[in-house]
Amino acid sequence: MIIAIDGPAGSGKSSTAREVAKRTDSLYIDTGAMYRAVALFCLRKGIDTSQPDFDTYLNGLSISLKSSESGIAVWLNGEDVSDEIRSSTVSELSSIVSSDVRVRVKMVDMQREMASEALSRGGSVVMEGRDIGSVVFPDAEFKFFLIADPKVRAERRALQMEEKGVPVDSRALLDEILARDARDESRSTSPLIRASDAIAIDTSSLSFEEQVENILSVIHGNG
Ligand code: DC
């Protein structure tokens, strides 16, 4: 069984997807983390997607996701980069590199491979991102599209950052979220879009538990 959870930044999809995976005993795949790892790779190498030899760089890129106590650890070419990929610089750049077709093809291939490995062992998968229900697994058994008011999303991000001791400028965060939405929604390849058969859930006024319960009730046939 594949459960696709898509939505914009701050819609609550990561924490919800992680919990749904835990409660359904599924493999959790955070595809945003993969695009973030590509962005960090570019940042470290000082390259961008317009580089003539970008393909060669991309061939030398390896990403793996491993289960960890906090949910998922992201490894880039043999190094744990789970914390580094969460910086604002990487957030911004991930939304830019993810519009490159070559990057998307490579990530989508990896995502399908990770899922099919889990399915072949008889497991289930919860995959979260922007294009899971629309492109990566259009035939997923369950598809959800989480949305929330941009102001609520910015507040949630601010809270997460404050908890980590990172100073925040709420106005700048809101601008960053709106800019990322615009870029993710307007790119020509796999834009952020709700698949026509995905169930939309507005999480603006839902508690975390309610978001999780909403999804689980659909999966268990009570939704
Ligand atoms: O979910 P996130 O904020 O960690 O994602 C980081 C960026 O990656 C986001 O701006 C858009 C991109 N992304 C994407 O294009 N497709 C996905 N399936 C997941 C993320």
PDB file of C-alpha atoms and ligand atoms in Angstrom:
ATOM      1  CA  MET A   1       0.000   0.000   0.000  1.00  0.00           C
ATOM      2  CA  ILE A   2       1.263   3.468  -0.876  1.00  0.00           C
ATOM      3  CA  ILE A   3      -0.011   6.525   0.980  1.00  0.00           C
ATOM      4  CA  ALA A   4       0.861   9.787  -0.785  1.00  0.00           C
ATOM      5  CA  ILE A   5       0.823  12.984   1.253  1.00  0.00           C
ATOM      6  CA  ASP A   6       1.459  16.215  -0.668  1.00  0.00           C
ATOM      7  CA  GLY A   7       1.188  19.869   0.148  1.00  0.00           C
ATOM      8  CA  PRO A   8       3.064  23.134   0.495  1.00  0.00           C
ATOM      9  CA  ALA A   9       5.729  23.990   3.087  1.00  0.00           C
ATOM     10  CA  GLY A  10       4.351  24.252   6.609  1.00  0.00           C
ATOM     11  CA  SER A  11       1.052  22.517   5.839  1.00  0.00           C
ATOM     12  CA  GLY A  12       1.882  19.979   8.522  1.00  0.00           C
ATOM     13  CA  LYS A  13       2.597  17.200   6.085  1.00  0.00           C
ATOM     14  CA  SER A  14       6.012  16.133   7.401  1.00  0.00           C
ATOM     15  CA  SER A  15       5.044  15.623  11.021  1.00  0.00           C
ATOM     16  CA  THR A  16       1.706  14.113   9.997  1.00  0.00           C
ATOM     17  CA  ALA A  17       3.261  11.783   7.424  1.00  0.00           C
ATOM     18  CA  ARG A  18       5.862  10.626   9.944  1.00  0.00           C
ATOM     19  CA  GLU A  19       3.177   9.807  12.515  1.00  0.00           C
ATOM     20  CA  VAL A  20       0.911   8.103   9.963  1.00  0.00           C
ATOM     21  CA  ALA A  21       3.889   5.965   8.900  1.00  0.00           C
ATOM     22  CA  LYS A  22       4.558   5.041  12.516  1.00  0.00           C
ATOM     23  CA  ARG A  23       0.950   4.092  13.227  1.00  0.00           C
ATOM     24  CA  THR A  24       0.543   2.089  10.019  1.00  0.00           C
ATOM     25  CA  ASP A  25       3.956   0.471  10.385  1.00  0.00           C
ATOM     26  CA  SER A  26       5.017   1.866   7.001  1.00  0.00           C
ATOM     27  CA  LEU A  27       8.302   3.061   5.580  1.00  0.00           C
ATOM     28  CA  TYR A  28       8.405   6.871   5.726  1.00  0.00           C
ATOM     29  CA  ILE A  29       9.973   8.656   2.752  1.00  0.00           C
ATOM     30  CA  ASP A  30      10.483  12.409   2.961  1.00  0.00           C
ATOM     31  CA  THR A  31      11.097  13.453  -0.650  1.00  0.00           C
ATOM     32  CA  GLY A  32      11.624  17.122   0.284  1.00  0.00           C
ATOM     33  CA  ALA A  33      14.677  16.014   2.243  1.00  0.00           C
ATOM     34  CA  MET A  34      16.068  14.518  -0.963  1.00  0.00           C
ATOM     35  CA  TYR A  35      15.695  17.797  -2.900  1.00  0.00           C
ATOM     36  CA  ARG A  36      17.252  19.561   0.067  1.00  0.00           C
ATOM     37  CA  ALA A  37      20.238  17.196  -0.103  1.00  0.00           C
ATOM     38  CA  VAL A  38      20.675  18.058  -3.807  1.00  0.00           C
ATOM     39  CA  ALA A  39      20.604  21.749  -2.885  1.00  0.00           C
ATOM     40  CA  LEU A  40      23.232  21.257  -0.189  1.00  0.00           C
ATOM     41  CA  PHE A  41      25.361  19.302  -2.660  1.00  0.00           C
ATOM     42  CA  CYS A  42      25.203  22.249  -5.118  1.00  0.00           C
ATOM     43  CA  LEU A  43      25.969  24.738  -2.365  1.00  0.00           C
ATOM     44  CA  ARG A  44      29.015  22.827  -1.198  1.00  0.00           C
ATOM     45  CA  LYS A  45      30.343  22.302  -4.710  1.00  0.00           C
ATOM     46  CA  GLY A  46      29.614  25.910  -5.643  1.00  0.00           C
ATOM     47  CA  ILE A  47      27.617  24.799  -8.688  1.00  0.00           C
ATOM     48  CA  ASP A  48      24.167  25.426 -10.085  1.00  0.00           C
ATOM     49  CA  THR A  49      21.900  23.636 -12.541  1.00  0.00           C
ATOM     50  CA  SER A  50      22.897  25.900 -15.469  1.00  0.00           C
ATOM     51  CA  GLN A  51      26.445  24.563 -15.288  1.00  0.00           C
ATOM     52  CA  PRO A  52      27.369  22.803 -18.600  1.00  0.00           C
ATOM     53  CA  ASP A  53      28.728  19.754 -16.712  1.00  0.00           C
ATOM     54  CA  PHE A  54      25.873  19.618 -14.183  1.00  0.00           C
ATOM     55  CA  ASP A  55      24.912  16.121 -15.407  1.00  0.00           C
ATOM     56  CA  THR A  56      28.344  14.819 -14.461  1.00  0.00           C
ATOM     57  CA  TYR A  57      28.005  16.300 -10.981  1.00  0.00           C
ATOM     58  CA  LEU A  58      24.535  14.788 -10.656  1.00  0.00           C
ATOM     59  CA  ASN A  59      25.900  11.350 -11.551  1.00  0.00           C
ATOM     60  CA  GLY A  60      28.271  11.606  -8.604  1.00  0.00           C
ATOM     61  CA  LEU A  61      25.496  12.343  -6.158  1.00  0.00           C
ATOM     62  CA  SER A  62      24.228   9.669  -3.824  1.00  0.00           C
ATOM     63  CA  ILE A  63      21.420  10.161  -1.316  1.00  0.00           C
ATOM     64  CA  SER A  64      20.061   7.704   1.190  1.00  0.00           C
ATOM     65  CA  LEU A  65      17.366   7.955   3.823  1.00  0.00           C
ATOM     66  CA  LYS A  66      17.783   5.983   7.037  1.00  0.00           C
ATOM     67  CA  SER A  67      15.424   5.559   9.941  1.00  0.00           C
ATOM     68  CA  SER A  68      16.550   7.439  13.018  1.00  0.00           C
ATOM     69  CA  GLU A  69      15.183   8.234  16.478  1.00  0.00           C
ATOM     70  CA  SER A  70      13.823  11.561  15.277  1.00  0.00           C
ATOM     71  CA  GLY A  71      12.212   9.930  12.222  1.00  0.00           C
ATOM     72  CA  ILE A  72      14.575  10.033   9.305  1.00  0.00           C
ATOM     73  CA  ALA A  73      18.252  10.738   8.694  1.00  0.00           C
ATOM     74  CA  VAL A  74      19.447  12.004   5.339  1.00  0.00           C
ATOM     75  CA  TRP A  75      22.827  10.956   4.044  1.00  0.00           C
ATOM     76  CA  LEU A  76      24.602  12.730   1.212  1.00  0.00           C
ATOM     77  CA  ASN A  77      27.553  10.879  -0.298  1.00  0.00           C
ATOM     78  CA  GLY A  78      28.159   8.961   2.908  1.00  0.00           C
ATOM     79  CA  GLU A  79      27.679  11.865   5.337  1.00  0.00           C
ATOM     80  CA  ASP A  80      24.744  12.526   7.670  1.00  0.00           C
ATOM     81  CA  VAL A  81      23.431  15.958   6.635  1.00  0.00           C
ATOM     82  CA  SER A  82      20.066  15.769   8.439  1.00  0.00           C
ATOM     83  CA  ASP A  83      20.562  19.056  10.321  1.00  0.00           C
ATOM     84  CA  GLU A  84      22.349  20.996   7.619  1.00  0.00           C
ATOM     85  CA  ILE A  85      19.579  20.531   5.052  1.00  0.00           C
ATOM     86  CA  ARG A  86      17.110  22.399   7.295  1.00  0.00           C
ATOM     87  CA  SER A  87      18.782  25.831   7.017  1.00  0.00           C
ATOM     88  CA  SER A  88      16.973  28.733   5.312  1.00  0.00           C
ATOM     89  CA  THR A  89      19.632  28.883   2.602  1.00  0.00           C
ATOM     90  CA  VAL A  90      19.064  25.231   1.738  1.00  0.00           C
ATOM     91  CA  SER A  91      15.253  25.672   1.863  1.00  0.00           C
ATOM     92  CA  GLU A  92      15.455  28.461  -0.654  1.00  0.00           C
ATOM     93  CA  LEU A  93      17.888  26.661  -2.939  1.00  0.00           C
ATOM     94  CA  SER A  94      15.981  23.362  -2.789  1.00  0.00           C
ATOM     95  CA  SER A  95      12.968  25.054  -4.302  1.00  0.00           C
ATOM     96  CA  ILE A  96      15.192  26.293  -7.163  1.00  0.00           C
ATOM     97  CA  VAL A  97      17.103  23.066  -7.913  1.00  0.00           C
ATOM     98  CA  SER A  98      13.898  21.026  -7.741  1.00  0.00           C
ATOM     99  CA  SER A  99      12.609  22.772 -10.871  1.00  0.00           C
ATOM    100  CA  ASP A 100      15.395  21.181 -12.927  1.00  0.00           C
ATOM    101  CA  VAL A 101      14.090  18.245 -14.989  1.00  0.00           C
ATOM    102  CA  ARG A 102      17.291  16.175 -14.580  1.00  0.00           C
ATOM    103  CA  VAL A 103      17.155  16.553 -10.809  1.00  0.00           C
ATOM    104  CA  ARG A 104      13.492  15.539 -10.775  1.00  0.00           C
ATOM    105  CA  VAL A 105      14.035  12.487 -12.979  1.00  0.00           C
ATOM    106  CA  LYS A 106      16.834  11.267 -10.732  1.00  0.00           C
ATOM    107  CA  MET A 107      14.869  11.856  -7.514  1.00  0.00           C
ATOM    108  CA  VAL A 108      11.666  10.284  -8.852  1.00  0.00           C
ATOM    109  CA  ASP A 109      13.609   7.184  -9.980  1.00  0.00           C
ATOM    110  CA  MET A 110      15.147   6.889  -6.519  1.00  0.00           C
ATOM    111  CA  GLN A 111      11.780   7.382  -4.817  1.00  0.00           C
ATOM    112  CA  ARG A 112      10.114   4.679  -6.905  1.00  0.00           C
ATOM    113  CA  GLU A 113      13.013   2.334  -6.243  1.00  0.00           C
ATOM    114  CA  MET A 114      12.907   2.898  -2.467  1.00  0.00           C
ATOM    115  CA  ALA A 115       9.164   2.279  -2.437  1.00  0.00           C
ATOM    116  CA  SER A 116       9.275  -0.807  -4.615  1.00  0.00           C
ATOM    117  CA  GLU A 117      11.927  -2.352  -2.367  1.00  0.00           C
ATOM    118  CA  ALA A 118       9.662  -1.871   0.645  1.00  0.00           C
ATOM    119  CA  LEU A 119       6.601  -3.140  -1.240  1.00  0.00           C
ATOM    120  CA  SER A 120       8.468  -6.214  -2.428  1.00  0.00           C
ATOM    121  CA  ARG A 121       9.168  -7.084   1.221  1.00  0.00           C
ATOM    122  CA  GLY A 122       5.431  -6.846   1.864  1.00  0.00           C
ATOM    123  CA  GLY A 123       5.610  -3.436   3.535  1.00  0.00           C
ATOM    124  CA  SER A 124       3.674  -0.197   3.077  1.00  0.00           C
ATOM    125  CA  VAL A 125       5.005   3.241   2.277  1.00  0.00           C
ATOM    126  CA  VAL A 126       4.067   6.750   3.338  1.00  0.00           C
ATOM    127  CA  MET A 127       5.683   9.155   0.903  1.00  0.00           C
ATOM    128  CA  GLU A 128       5.396  12.901   1.333  1.00  0.00           C
ATOM    129  CA  GLY A 129       6.253  15.717  -1.037  1.00  0.00           C
ATOM    130  CA  ARG A 130       4.743  17.906  -3.734  1.00  0.00           C
ATOM    131  CA  ASP A 131       4.158  15.543  -6.650  1.00  0.00           C
ATOM    132  CA  ILE A 132       3.733  12.110  -5.091  1.00  0.00           C
ATOM    133  CA  GLY A 133       0.031  11.666  -5.881  1.00  0.00           C
ATOM    134  CA  SER A 134       0.270  13.475  -9.217  1.00  0.00           C
ATOM    135  CA  VAL A 135       3.530  12.131 -10.705  1.00  0.00           C
ATOM    136  CA  VAL A 136       5.555   9.690  -8.608  1.00  0.00           C
ATOM    137  CA  PHE A 137       2.689   7.353  -7.670  1.00  0.00           C
ATOM    138  CA  PRO A 138      -0.446   8.425  -9.543  1.00  0.00           C
ATOM    139  CA  ASP A 139      -1.936   5.005  -8.686  1.00  0.00           C
ATOM    140  CA  ALA A 140      -1.274   5.247  -4.948  1.00  0.00           C
ATOM    141  CA  GLU A 141      -4.016   3.605  -2.866  1.00  0.00           C
ATOM    142  CA  PHE A 142      -4.435   6.758  -0.772  1.00  0.00           C
ATOM    143  CA  LYS A 143      -3.713  10.355  -1.692  1.00  0.00           C
ATOM    144  CA  PHE A 144      -3.926  13.366   0.576  1.00  0.00           C
ATOM    145  CA  PHE A 145      -3.235  17.012  -0.118  1.00  0.00           C
ATOM    146  CA  LEU A 146      -2.659  19.111   2.986  1.00  0.00           C
ATOM    147  CA  ILE A 147      -3.194  22.847   2.852  1.00  0.00           C
ATOM    148  CA  ALA A 148      -3.165  25.636   5.442  1.00  0.00           C
ATOM    149  CA  ASP A 149      -3.376  29.392   5.601  1.00  0.00           C
ATOM    150  CA  PRO A 150       0.091  30.856   4.761  1.00  0.00           C
ATOM    151  CA  LYS A 151       0.120  32.852   8.025  1.00  0.00           C
ATOM    152  CA  VAL A 152      -0.524  29.689  10.044  1.00  0.00           C
ATOM    153  CA  ARG A 153       2.212  27.934   8.094  1.00  0.00           C
ATOM    154  CA  ALA A 154       4.684  30.729   8.806  1.00  0.00           C
ATOM    155  CA  GLU A 155       3.797  30.614  12.520  1.00  0.00           C
ATOM    156  CA  ARG A 156       4.377  26.859  12.615  1.00  0.00           C
ATOM    157  CA  ARG A 157       7.776  27.247  10.942  1.00  0.00           C
ATOM    158  CA  ALA A 158       8.686  30.025  13.391  1.00  0.00           C
ATOM    159  CA  LEU A 159       7.786  27.796  16.325  1.00  0.00           C
ATOM    160  CA  GLN A 160       9.857  24.912  14.963  1.00  0.00           C
ATOM    161  CA  MET A 161      12.853  27.209  14.522  1.00  0.00           C
ATOM    162  CA  GLU A 162      12.443  28.795  17.957  1.00  0.00           C
ATOM    163  CA  GLU A 163      12.382  25.325  19.478  1.00  0.00           C
ATOM    164  CA  LYS A 164      15.731  24.702  17.845  1.00  0.00           C
ATOM    165  CA  GLY A 165      17.054  27.993  19.208  1.00  0.00           C
ATOM    166  CA  VAL A 166      17.238  29.606  15.764  1.00  0.00           C
ATOM    167  CA  PRO A 167      16.329  33.341  15.762  1.00  0.00           C
ATOM    168  CA  VAL A 168      13.306  34.066  13.556  1.00  0.00           C
ATOM    169  CA  ASP A 169      11.878  37.007  11.656  1.00  0.00           C
ATOM    170  CA  SER A 170       8.188  36.083  11.197  1.00  0.00           C
ATOM    171  CA  ARG A 171       7.581  38.522   8.344  1.00  0.00           C
ATOM    172  CA  ALA A 172      10.609  37.229   6.438  1.00  0.00           C
ATOM    173  CA  LEU A 173       9.418  33.655   7.036  1.00  0.00           C
ATOM    174  CA  LEU A 174       5.999  34.425   5.569  1.00  0.00           C
ATOM    175  CA  ASP A 175       7.614  36.066   2.518  1.00  0.00           C
ATOM    176  CA  GLU A 176       9.884  33.035   2.125  1.00  0.00           C
ATOM    177  CA  ILE A 177       6.913  30.655   2.262  1.00  0.00           C
ATOM    178  CA  LEU A 178       4.929  32.667  -0.287  1.00  0.00           C
ATOM    179  CA  ALA A 179       7.928  32.847  -2.632  1.00  0.00           C
ATOM    180  CA  ARG A 180       8.496  29.098  -2.334  1.00  0.00           C
ATOM    181  CA  ASP A 181       4.798  28.374  -2.978  1.00  0.00           C
ATOM    182  CA  ALA A 182       4.857  30.542  -6.081  1.00  0.00           C
ATOM    183  CA  ARG A 183       7.967  28.810  -7.405  1.00  0.00           C
ATOM    184  CA  ASP A 184       6.755  25.292  -6.543  1.00  0.00           C
ATOM    185  CA  GLU A 185       3.341  25.941  -8.111  1.00  0.00           C
ATOM    186  CA  SER A 186       4.539  27.660 -11.276  1.00  0.00           C
ATOM    187  CA  ARG A 187       7.390  25.417 -12.413  1.00  0.00           C
ATOM    188  CA  SER A 188       6.699  23.600 -15.661  1.00  0.00           C
ATOM    189  CA  THR A 189       7.796  20.138 -14.477  1.00  0.00           C
ATOM    190  CA  SER A 190       5.749  18.470 -11.739  1.00  0.00           C
ATOM    191  CA  PRO A 191       4.387  21.630 -10.151  1.00  0.00           C
ATOM    192  CA  LEU A 192       2.846  21.530  -6.693  1.00  0.00           C
ATOM    193  CA  ILE A 193      -0.696  20.549  -7.551  1.00  0.00           C
ATOM    194  CA  ARG A 194      -3.470  18.562  -5.957  1.00  0.00           C
ATOM    195  CA  ALA A 195      -4.119  15.340  -7.885  1.00  0.00           C
ATOM    196  CA  SER A 196      -7.791  15.343  -8.869  1.00  0.00           C
ATOM    197  CA  ASP A 197      -8.424  12.233  -6.770  1.00  0.00           C
ATOM    198  CA  ALA A 198      -6.486  13.416  -3.695  1.00  0.00           C
ATOM    199  CA  ILE A 199      -8.390  14.211  -0.514  1.00  0.00           C
ATOM    200  CA  ALA A 200      -7.750  17.818   0.521  1.00  0.00           C
ATOM    201  CA  ILE A 201      -7.360  18.508   4.227  1.00  0.00           C
ATOM    202  CA  ASP A 202      -7.145  22.085   5.493  1.00  0.00           C
ATOM    203  CA  THR A 203      -5.008  21.868   8.620  1.00  0.00           C
ATOM    204  CA  SER A 204      -5.233  25.595   9.548  1.00  0.00           C
ATOM    205  CA  SER A 205      -7.364  24.964  12.586  1.00  0.00           C
ATOM    206  CA  LEU A 206      -6.651  21.291  13.185  1.00  0.00           C
ATOM    207  CA  SER A 207      -4.496  19.953  15.967  1.00  0.00           C
ATOM    208  CA  PHE A 208      -1.708  17.569  15.100  1.00  0.00           C
ATOM    209  CA  GLU A 209      -3.722  14.645  16.460  1.00  0.00           C
ATOM    210  CA  GLU A 210      -6.740  15.675  14.372  1.00  0.00           C
ATOM    211  CA  GLN A 211      -4.640  15.796  11.199  1.00  0.00           C
ATOM    212  CA  VAL A 212      -3.312  12.317  11.853  1.00  0.00           C
ATOM    213  CA  GLU A 213      -6.742  10.957  12.787  1.00  0.00           C
ATOM    214  CA  ASN A 214      -8.300  12.439   9.647  1.00  0.00           C
ATOM    215  CA  ILE A 215      -5.886  10.511   7.479  1.00  0.00           C
ATOM    216  CA  LEU A 216      -6.014   7.301   9.497  1.00  0.00           C
ATOM    217  CA  SER A 217      -9.809   7.241   9.431  1.00  0.00           C
ATOM    218  CA  VAL A 218      -9.760   7.363   5.611  1.00  0.00           C
ATOM    219  CA  ILE A 219      -7.127   4.609   5.459  1.00  0.00           C
ATOM    220  CA  HIS A 220      -9.093   2.449   7.875  1.00  0.00           C
ATOM    221  CA  GLY A 221     -12.250   3.021   5.898  1.00  0.00           C
ATOM    222  CA  ASN A 222     -14.091   5.253   8.375  1.00  0.00           C
ATOM    223  CA  GLY A 223     -13.407   8.583   6.647  1.00  0.00           C
TER     224      GLY A 223
HETATM  225  O1   DC B   1       8.997  19.636   1.854  1.00  0.00           O
HETATM  226  P1   DC B   1      10.263  20.502   1.915  1.00  0.00           P
HETATM  227  O2   DC B   1       9.995  21.908   2.365  1.00  0.00           O
HETATM  228  O3   DC B   1      11.333  19.867   2.733  1.00  0.00           O
HETATM  229  O4   DC B   1      10.783  20.569   0.386  1.00  0.00           O
HETATM  230  C1   DC B   1      11.894  21.325   0.008  1.00  0.00           C
HETATM  231  C2   DC B   1      11.749  21.752  -1.447  1.00  0.00           C
HETATM  232  O5   DC B   1      11.821  20.624  -2.298  1.00  0.00           O
HETATM  233  C3   DC B   1      10.447  22.463  -1.810  1.00  0.00           C
HETATM  234  O6   DC B   1      10.606  23.858  -1.930  1.00  0.00           O
HETATM  235  C4   DC B   1      10.035  21.917  -3.138  1.00  0.00           C
HETATM  236  C5   DC B   1      10.891  20.724  -3.353  1.00  0.00           C
HETATM  237  N1   DC B   1      10.130  19.475  -3.457  1.00  0.00           N
HETATM  238  C6   DC B   1       9.668  19.116  -4.693  1.00  0.00           C
HETATM  239  O7   DC B   1       9.831  19.859  -5.652  1.00  0.00           O
HETATM  240  N2   DC B   1       9.048  17.926  -4.860  1.00  0.00           N
HETATM  241  C7   DC B   1       8.857  17.108  -3.834  1.00  0.00           C
HETATM  242  N3   DC B   1       8.259  15.925  -4.033  1.00  0.00           N
HETATM  243  C8   DC B   1       9.302  17.477  -2.538  1.00  0.00           C
HETATM  244  C9   DC B   1       9.914  18.689  -2.385  1.00  0.00           C
END
